[in-house]
Short mmCIF file of C-alpha atoms and ligand atoms in Angstrom, two decimals:
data_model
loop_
_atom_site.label_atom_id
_atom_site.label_comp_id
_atom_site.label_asym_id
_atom_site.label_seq_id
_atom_site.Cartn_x
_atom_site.Cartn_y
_atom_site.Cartn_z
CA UNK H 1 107.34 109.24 115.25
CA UNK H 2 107.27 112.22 117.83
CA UNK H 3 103.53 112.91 117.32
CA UNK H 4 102.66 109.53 117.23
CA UNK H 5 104.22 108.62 120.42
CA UNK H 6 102.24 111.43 121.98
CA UNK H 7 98.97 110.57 120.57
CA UNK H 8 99.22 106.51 121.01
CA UNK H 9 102.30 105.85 122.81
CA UNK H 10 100.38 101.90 122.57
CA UNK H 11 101.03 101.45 118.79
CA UNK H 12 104.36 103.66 118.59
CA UNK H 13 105.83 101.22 120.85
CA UNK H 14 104.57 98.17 118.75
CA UNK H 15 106.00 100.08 115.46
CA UNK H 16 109.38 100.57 117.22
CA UNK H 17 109.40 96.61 118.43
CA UNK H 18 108.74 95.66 115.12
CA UNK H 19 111.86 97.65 113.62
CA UNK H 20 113.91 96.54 116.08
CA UNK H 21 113.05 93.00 115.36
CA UNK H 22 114.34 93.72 111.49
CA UNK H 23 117.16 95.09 112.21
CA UNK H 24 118.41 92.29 114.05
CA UNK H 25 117.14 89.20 112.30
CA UNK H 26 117.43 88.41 108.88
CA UNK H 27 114.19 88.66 106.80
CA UNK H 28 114.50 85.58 104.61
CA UNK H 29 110.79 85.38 103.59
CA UNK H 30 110.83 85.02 99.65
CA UNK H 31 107.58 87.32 99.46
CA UNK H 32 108.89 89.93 101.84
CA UNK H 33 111.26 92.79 101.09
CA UNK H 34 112.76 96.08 103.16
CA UNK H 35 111.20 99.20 100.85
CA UNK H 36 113.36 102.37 100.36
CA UNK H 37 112.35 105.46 103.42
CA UNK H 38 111.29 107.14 99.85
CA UNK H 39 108.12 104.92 99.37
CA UNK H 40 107.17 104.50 103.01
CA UNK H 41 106.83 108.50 102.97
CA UNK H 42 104.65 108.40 100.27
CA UNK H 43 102.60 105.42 101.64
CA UNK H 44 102.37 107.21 104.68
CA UNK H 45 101.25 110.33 103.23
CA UNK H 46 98.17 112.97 103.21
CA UNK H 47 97.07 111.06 99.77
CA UNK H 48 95.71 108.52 101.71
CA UNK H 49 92.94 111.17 102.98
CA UNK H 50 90.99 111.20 99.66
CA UNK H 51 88.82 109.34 97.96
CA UNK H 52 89.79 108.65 93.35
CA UNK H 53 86.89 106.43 92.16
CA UNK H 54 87.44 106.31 88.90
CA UNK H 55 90.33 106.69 86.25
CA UNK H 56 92.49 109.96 85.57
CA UNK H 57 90.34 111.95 83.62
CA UNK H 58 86.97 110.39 84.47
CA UNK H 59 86.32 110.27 88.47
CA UNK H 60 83.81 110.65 90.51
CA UNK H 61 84.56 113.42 93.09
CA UNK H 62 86.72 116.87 93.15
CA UNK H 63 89.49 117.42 94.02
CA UNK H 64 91.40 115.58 92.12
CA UNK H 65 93.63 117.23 89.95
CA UNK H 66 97.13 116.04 91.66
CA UNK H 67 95.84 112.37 91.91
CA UNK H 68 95.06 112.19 88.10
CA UNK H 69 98.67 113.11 87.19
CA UNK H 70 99.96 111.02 90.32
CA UNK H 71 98.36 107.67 88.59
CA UNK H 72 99.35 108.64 85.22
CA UNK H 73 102.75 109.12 86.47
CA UNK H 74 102.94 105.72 87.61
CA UNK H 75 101.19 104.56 84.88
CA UNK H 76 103.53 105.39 82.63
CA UNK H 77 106.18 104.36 84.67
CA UNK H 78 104.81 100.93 84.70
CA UNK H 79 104.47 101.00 81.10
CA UNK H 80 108.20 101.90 79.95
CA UNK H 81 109.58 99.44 82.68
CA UNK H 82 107.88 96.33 82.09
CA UNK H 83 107.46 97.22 78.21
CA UNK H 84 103.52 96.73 78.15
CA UNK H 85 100.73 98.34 76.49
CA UNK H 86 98.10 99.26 79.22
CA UNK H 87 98.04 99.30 82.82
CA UNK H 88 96.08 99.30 86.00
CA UNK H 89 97.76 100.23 89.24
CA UNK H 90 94.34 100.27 91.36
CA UNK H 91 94.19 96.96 92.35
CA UNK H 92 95.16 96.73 96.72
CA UNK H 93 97.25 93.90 96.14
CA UNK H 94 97.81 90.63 94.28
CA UNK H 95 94.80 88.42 94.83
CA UNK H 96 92.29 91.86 93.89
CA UNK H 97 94.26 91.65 91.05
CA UNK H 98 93.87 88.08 89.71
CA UNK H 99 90.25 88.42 90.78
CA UNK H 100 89.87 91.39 88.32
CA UNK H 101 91.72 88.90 85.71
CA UNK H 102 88.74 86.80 86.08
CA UNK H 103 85.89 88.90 85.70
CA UNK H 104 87.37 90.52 82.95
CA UNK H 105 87.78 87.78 80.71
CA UNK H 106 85.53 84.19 82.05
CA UNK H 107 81.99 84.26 82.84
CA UNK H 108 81.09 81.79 85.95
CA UNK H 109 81.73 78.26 85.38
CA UNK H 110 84.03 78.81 82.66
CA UNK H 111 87.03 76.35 82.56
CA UNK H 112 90.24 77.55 83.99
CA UNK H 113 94.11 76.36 84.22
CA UNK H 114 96.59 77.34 86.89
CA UNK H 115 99.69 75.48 88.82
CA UNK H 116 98.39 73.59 91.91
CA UNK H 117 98.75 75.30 95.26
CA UNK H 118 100.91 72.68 96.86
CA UNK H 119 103.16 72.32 93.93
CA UNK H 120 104.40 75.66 94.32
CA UNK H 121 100.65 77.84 92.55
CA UNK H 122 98.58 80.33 94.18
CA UNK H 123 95.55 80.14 95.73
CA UNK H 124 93.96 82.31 93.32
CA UNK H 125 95.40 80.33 90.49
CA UNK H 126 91.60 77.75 90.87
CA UNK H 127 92.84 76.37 94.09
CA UNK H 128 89.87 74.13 95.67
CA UNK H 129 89.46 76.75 98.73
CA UNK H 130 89.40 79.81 96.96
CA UNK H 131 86.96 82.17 94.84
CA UNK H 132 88.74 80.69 91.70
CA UNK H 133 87.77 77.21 91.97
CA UNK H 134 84.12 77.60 93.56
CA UNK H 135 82.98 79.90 91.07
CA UNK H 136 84.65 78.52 87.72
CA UNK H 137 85.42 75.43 86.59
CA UNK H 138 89.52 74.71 87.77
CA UNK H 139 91.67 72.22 86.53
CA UNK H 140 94.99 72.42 88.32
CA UNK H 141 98.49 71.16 86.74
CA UNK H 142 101.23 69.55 88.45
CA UNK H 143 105.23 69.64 88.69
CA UNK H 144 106.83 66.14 87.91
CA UNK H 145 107.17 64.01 89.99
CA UNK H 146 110.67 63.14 89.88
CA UNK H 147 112.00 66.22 89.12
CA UNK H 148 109.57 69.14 90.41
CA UNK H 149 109.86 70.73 87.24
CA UNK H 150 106.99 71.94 84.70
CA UNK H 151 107.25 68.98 82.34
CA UNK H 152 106.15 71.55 79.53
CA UNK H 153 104.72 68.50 77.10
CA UNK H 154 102.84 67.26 79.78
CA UNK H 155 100.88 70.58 80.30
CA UNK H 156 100.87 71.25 76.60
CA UNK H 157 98.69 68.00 76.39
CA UNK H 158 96.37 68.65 79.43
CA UNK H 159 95.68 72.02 77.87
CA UNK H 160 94.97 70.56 74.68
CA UNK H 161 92.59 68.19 76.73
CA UNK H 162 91.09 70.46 78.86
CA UNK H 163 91.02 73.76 77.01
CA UNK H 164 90.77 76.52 79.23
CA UNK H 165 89.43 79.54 78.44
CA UNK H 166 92.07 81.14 80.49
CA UNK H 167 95.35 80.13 82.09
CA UNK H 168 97.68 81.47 84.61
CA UNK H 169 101.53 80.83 84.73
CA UNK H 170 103.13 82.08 88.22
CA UNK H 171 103.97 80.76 91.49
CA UNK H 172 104.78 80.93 95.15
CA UNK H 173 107.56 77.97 95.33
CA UNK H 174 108.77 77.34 92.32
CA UNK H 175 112.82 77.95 92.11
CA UNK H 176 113.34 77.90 88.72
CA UNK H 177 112.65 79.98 85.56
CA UNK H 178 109.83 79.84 83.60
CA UNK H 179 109.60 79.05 79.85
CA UNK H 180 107.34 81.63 78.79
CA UNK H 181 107.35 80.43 75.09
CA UNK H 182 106.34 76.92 75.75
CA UNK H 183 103.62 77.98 78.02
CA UNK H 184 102.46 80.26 75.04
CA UNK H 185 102.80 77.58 72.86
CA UNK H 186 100.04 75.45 74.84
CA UNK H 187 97.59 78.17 75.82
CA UNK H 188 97.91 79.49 72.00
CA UNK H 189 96.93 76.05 70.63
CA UNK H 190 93.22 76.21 72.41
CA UNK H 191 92.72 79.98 71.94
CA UNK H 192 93.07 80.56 75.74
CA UNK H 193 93.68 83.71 77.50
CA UNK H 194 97.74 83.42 79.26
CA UNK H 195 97.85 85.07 82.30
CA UNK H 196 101.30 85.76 84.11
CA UNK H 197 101.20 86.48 87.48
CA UNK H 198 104.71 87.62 88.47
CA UNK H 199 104.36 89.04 92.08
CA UNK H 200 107.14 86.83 93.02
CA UNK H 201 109.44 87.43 90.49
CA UNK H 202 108.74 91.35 89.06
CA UNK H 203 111.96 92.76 90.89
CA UNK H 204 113.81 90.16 88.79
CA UNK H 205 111.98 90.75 85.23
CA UNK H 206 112.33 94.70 85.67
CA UNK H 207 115.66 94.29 86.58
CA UNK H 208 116.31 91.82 83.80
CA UNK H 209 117.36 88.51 86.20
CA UNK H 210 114.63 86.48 84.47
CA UNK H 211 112.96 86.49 81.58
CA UNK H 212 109.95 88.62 80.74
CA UNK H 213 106.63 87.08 80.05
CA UNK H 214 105.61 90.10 77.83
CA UNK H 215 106.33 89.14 74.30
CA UNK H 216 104.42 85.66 74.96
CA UNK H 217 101.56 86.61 77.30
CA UNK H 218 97.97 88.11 77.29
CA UNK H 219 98.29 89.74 80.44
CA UNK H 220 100.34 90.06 83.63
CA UNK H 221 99.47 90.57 87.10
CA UNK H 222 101.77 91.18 90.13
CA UNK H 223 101.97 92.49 93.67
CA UNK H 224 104.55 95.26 94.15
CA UNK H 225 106.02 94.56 97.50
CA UNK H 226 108.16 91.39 96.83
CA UNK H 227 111.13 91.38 94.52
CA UNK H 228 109.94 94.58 93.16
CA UNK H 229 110.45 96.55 96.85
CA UNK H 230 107.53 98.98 96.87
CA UNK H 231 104.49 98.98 98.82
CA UNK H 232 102.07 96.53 99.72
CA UNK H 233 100.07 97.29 96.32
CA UNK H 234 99.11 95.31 92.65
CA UNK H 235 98.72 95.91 89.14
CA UNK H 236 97.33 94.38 85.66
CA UNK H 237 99.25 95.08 82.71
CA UNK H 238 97.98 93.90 79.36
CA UNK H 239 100.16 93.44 76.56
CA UNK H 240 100.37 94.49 73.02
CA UNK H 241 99.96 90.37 72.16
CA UNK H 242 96.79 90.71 74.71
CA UNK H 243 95.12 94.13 72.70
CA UNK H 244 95.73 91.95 69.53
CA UNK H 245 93.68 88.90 70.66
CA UNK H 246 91.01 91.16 72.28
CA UNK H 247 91.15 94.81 71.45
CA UNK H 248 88.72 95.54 74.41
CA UNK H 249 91.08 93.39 77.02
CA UNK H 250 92.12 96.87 78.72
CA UNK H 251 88.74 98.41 79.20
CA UNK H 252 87.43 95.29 80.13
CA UNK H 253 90.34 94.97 82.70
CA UNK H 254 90.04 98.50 84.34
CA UNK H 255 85.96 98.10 84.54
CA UNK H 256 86.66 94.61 86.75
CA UNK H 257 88.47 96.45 89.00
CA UNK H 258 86.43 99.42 89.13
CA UNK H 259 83.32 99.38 89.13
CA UNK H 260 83.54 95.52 88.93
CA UNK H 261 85.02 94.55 92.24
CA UNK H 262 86.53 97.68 94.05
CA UNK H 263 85.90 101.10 95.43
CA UNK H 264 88.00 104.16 95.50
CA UNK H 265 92.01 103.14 95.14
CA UNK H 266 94.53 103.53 97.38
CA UNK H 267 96.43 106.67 96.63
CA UNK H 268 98.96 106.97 98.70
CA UNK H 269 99.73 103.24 97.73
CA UNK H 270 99.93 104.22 94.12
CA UNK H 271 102.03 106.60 94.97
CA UNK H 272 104.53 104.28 96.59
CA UNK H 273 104.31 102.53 93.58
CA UNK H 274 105.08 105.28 91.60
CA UNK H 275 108.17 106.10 93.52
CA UNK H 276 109.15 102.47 93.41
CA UNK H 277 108.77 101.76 89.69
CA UNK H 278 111.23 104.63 89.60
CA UNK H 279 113.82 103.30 91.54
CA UNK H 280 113.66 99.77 89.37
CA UNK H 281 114.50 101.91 86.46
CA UNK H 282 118.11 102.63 88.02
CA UNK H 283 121.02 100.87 86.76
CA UNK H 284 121.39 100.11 91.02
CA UNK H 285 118.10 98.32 91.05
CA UNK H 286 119.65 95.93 87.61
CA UNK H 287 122.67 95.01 89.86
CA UNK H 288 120.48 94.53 93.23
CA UNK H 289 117.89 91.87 91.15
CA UNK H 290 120.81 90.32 89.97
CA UNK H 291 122.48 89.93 92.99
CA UNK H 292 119.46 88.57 94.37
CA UNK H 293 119.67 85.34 91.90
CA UNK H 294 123.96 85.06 92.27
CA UNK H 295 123.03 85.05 96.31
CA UNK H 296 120.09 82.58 96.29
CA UNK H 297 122.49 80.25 93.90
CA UNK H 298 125.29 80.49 96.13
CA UNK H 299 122.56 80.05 99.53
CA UNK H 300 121.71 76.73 97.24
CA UNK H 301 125.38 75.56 97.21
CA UNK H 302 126.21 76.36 100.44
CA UNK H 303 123.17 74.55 101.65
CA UNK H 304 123.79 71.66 100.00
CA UNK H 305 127.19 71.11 101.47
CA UNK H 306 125.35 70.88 104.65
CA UNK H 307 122.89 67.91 103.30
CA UNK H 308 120.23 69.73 102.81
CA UNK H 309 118.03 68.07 100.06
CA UNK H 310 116.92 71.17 97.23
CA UNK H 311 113.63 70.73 95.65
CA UNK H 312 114.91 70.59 91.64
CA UNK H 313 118.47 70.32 93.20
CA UNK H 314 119.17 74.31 93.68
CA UNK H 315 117.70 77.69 92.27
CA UNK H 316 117.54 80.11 89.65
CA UNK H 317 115.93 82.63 90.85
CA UNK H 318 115.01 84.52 94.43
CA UNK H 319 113.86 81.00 96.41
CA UNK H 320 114.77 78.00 97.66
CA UNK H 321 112.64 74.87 98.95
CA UNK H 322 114.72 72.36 101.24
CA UNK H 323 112.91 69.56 102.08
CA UNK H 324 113.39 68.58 105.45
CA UNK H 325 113.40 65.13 105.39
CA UNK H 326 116.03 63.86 105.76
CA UNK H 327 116.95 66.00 108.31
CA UNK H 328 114.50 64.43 110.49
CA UNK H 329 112.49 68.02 111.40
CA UNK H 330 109.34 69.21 110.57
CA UNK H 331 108.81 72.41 108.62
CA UNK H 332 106.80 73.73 111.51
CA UNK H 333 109.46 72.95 113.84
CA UNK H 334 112.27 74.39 111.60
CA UNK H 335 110.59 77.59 111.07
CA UNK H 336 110.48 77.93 114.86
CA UNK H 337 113.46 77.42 115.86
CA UNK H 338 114.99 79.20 112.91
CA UNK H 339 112.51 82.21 113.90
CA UNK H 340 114.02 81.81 117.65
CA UNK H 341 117.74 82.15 116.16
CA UNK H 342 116.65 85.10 114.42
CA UNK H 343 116.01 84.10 110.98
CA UNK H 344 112.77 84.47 109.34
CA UNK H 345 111.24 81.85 106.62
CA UNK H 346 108.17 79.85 106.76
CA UNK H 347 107.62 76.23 106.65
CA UNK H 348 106.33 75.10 103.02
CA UNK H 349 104.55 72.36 101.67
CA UNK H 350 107.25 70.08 99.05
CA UNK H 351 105.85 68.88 95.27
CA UNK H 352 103.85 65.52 96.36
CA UNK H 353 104.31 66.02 100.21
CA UNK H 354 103.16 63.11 102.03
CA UNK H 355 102.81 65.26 105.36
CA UNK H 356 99.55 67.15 105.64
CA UNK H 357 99.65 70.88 104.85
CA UNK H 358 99.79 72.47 108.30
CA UNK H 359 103.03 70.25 108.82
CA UNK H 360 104.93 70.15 105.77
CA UNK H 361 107.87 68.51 105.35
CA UNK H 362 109.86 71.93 104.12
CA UNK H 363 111.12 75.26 104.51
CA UNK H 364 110.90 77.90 101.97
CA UNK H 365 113.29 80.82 101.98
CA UNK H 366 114.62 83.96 99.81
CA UNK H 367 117.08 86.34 99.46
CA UNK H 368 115.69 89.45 98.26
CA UNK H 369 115.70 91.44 101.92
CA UNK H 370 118.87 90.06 102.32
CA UNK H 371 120.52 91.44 99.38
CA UNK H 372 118.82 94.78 100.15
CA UNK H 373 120.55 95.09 102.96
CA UNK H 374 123.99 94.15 100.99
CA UNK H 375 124.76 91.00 101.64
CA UNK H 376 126.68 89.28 99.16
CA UNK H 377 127.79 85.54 98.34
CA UNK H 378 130.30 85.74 101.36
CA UNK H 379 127.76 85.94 103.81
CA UNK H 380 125.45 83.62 102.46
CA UNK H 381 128.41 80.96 103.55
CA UNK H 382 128.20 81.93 106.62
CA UNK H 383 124.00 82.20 106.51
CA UNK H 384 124.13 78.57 105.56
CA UNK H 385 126.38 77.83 108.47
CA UNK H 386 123.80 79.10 110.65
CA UNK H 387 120.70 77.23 109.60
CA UNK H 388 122.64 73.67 109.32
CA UNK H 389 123.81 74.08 112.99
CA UNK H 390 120.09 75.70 114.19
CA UNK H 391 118.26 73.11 112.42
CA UNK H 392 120.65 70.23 113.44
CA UNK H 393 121.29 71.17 117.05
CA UNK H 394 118.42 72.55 119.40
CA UNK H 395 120.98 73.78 121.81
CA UNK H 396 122.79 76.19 119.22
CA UNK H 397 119.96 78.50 119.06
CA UNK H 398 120.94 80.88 121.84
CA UNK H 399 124.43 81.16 120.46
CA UNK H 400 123.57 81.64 116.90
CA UNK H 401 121.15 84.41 117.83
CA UNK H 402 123.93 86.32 119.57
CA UNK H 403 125.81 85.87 116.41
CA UNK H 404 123.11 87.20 114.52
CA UNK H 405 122.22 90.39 116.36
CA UNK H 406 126.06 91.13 116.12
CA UNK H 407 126.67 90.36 112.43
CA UNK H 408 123.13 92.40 111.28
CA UNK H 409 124.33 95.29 112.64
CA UNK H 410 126.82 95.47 109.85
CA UNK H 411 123.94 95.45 107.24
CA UNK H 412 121.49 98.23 108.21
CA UNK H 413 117.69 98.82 106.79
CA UNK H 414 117.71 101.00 104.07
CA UNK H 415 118.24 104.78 105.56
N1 DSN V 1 101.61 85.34 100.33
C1 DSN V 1 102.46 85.28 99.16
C2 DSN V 1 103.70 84.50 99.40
O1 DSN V 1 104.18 84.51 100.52
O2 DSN V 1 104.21 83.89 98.48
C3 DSN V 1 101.73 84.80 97.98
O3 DSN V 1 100.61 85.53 97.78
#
């Protein structure tokens, strides 16, 4: 950052705070990653000086004959990894991208399904806050009750009651794997559009540690910067099932997002995504989303030695949602203390939470920055260890955070 300390000493100092803080806490976010030195030198390069409006081949200014085969590049590499027919890597991150998904395919009021935010959904999915709800017609489903699941009849029938015209499967807390065919099955029944929005999980479908919503789905959104390790970015992909039920779903995707709802894309962002799709086509990015799930199962079990209560009893994928209660701590208060140990997570809202949302009664936490920086089951043991004796002594804190600082320098940021 030589120039950059020259020039603004003010925000070079901030930047080298801010890496100093990640190299010596552990980053345990679900939604947060470390990206590779590769893609942060493409994010942060002279591609962010021009302006692309437009597609490759048909854009608005000149100038532009690397950019068209930059975005075709990624394009395709989007294509061959998640298997898909068409896609758009314009969108600037997730919630563009659902908002595209809408004004592609409902006009205003138009009914539409998605998971509700505190059972685990996205805001964007027709929560009562957001764009999605105040400008169409939302009807939210639910986990069960009893065991915070998708009780897949259940939502069969409310679709059949309510039929949508579209309906998104996805979510921000929700530990276990979807069942993309029974979700098909429902939203097939009424004719409705499925939607998949896999920010959380795209690291683990590209590197084959879930299931892929592709053979069962109309389209797919994501963001790029969770499991999948790029850049702060998102794309639509439509799907050879989604060209078959509308022919014109592509076009009518890439004219929501441009002209529909955005300017001139983010080069330089697509191409960090570019250089990350590349690096999820490895064999080494397979075994990293794999280790992923085998860490957050063994974080589960470990956990749960301690008494911590799992919402749906453990994991299968990247996250885990303890609910705090009978530990006797808020989420708020977890999350700080945690944060002062040197462990980042945020406090979470649990399935039917009978604490309002800005003090929820859980915790929710991941273990894809983690396993980036190579940690393995063995340390989550000792990861557990830490948050049972944070969260169930106050005075621990100092101690642990020693620990911390000492044991993260053993597990560096990617070089
Ligand atoms: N903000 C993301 C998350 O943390 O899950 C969802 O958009």
């Amino acid at each position: 950052m030589a120039k950059l300390k020259k020039q603004d000493p003010q925000i070079a100092k901030l930047i080298e705070l801010e890496t100093e803080r990640q190299k010596t806490s552990l980053e345990m976010i679900p939604s947060e990653n470390h990206s590779s030195p590769a893609v942060r030198e493409a994010l942060g390069s002279i591609l962010t000086d021009k302006y692309a409006e437009g597609y490759p081949g048909k854009r608005y200014y000149s100038g532009l004959q690397y950019y068209d085969i930059l975005e075709n590049l990624c394009i395709d590499r989007a294509k061959k990894l998640f298997h898909v027919e068409h896609v758009n890597v314009q969108p600037y991150s997730g919630s563009p991208a659902n908002q595209a998904v809408y004004l592609a395919v409902l006009n205003p009021g138009e009914t539409v399904m998605g998971l509700a935010l505190p059972m685990g959904g996205h805001l964007t999915h027709g929560w009562k806050v957001n764009f999605s709800a105040k400008f169409f017609n939302s009807v939210q489903y639910v986990v069960d009750e009893k065991t915070n699941l998708i009780d897949y009849e259940a939502v069969k029938k409310q679709v059949q009651e309510v039929k949508p015209k579209l309906m998104w499967v996805g979510a921000t807390a929700y530990p276990r794997v979807f069942d993309w065919a029974k979700l098909a099955e429902a939203a097939d029944s009424v004719g409705a559009y499925l939607a998949a929005d896999i920010a959380h999980i795209a690291g683990l479908v590209a590197g084959g540690a879930h299931p892929s919503p592709v053979p069962y789905v109309h389209i797919v959104t994501t963001t790029t910067h969770k499991t999948l390790r790029g850049p702060r970015g998102g794309m639509i992909m439509v799907t050879k099932k989604g060209l078959e039920k509308d022919p014109e779903l592509a076009k009518k995707i890439d004219k929501a997002i441009f002209p529909g709802l955005q300017g001139g894309p983010h080069m330089h962002q697509i191409a960090g995504i570019a250089v990350c799709l590349k690096e999820a086509a490895t064999p080494a990015f397979k075994k990293y989303a794999k280790q992923i799930v085998k860490n957050a199962k063994a974080l589960a079990e470990a956990l749960k030695s301690y008494g911590f209560k799992l919402v749906t009893d453990g994991t299968a994928n990247h996250l885990i949602l303890i609910d705090l209660r009978n530990k006797n701590i808020s989420g708020g208060d977890a999350a700080t203390r945690l944060e002062e140990a040197g462990i980042t997570i945020n406090k979470n809202t649990i399935p039917y939470d009978p604490a309002p949302p800005f003090k929820p009664s859980g915790i929710r936490l991941g273990t894809p920055a983690i396993t980036t920086r190579g940690m393995k089951e063995k340390e989550m043991k000792k990861i557990a260890e830490w948050y049972n004796r944070v969260i169930s002594d106050e005075k621990s804190v100092k101690k642990v955070r020693e620990e911390i600082k000492s044991f993260c320098k053993k597990f560096p940021l990617p070089k």
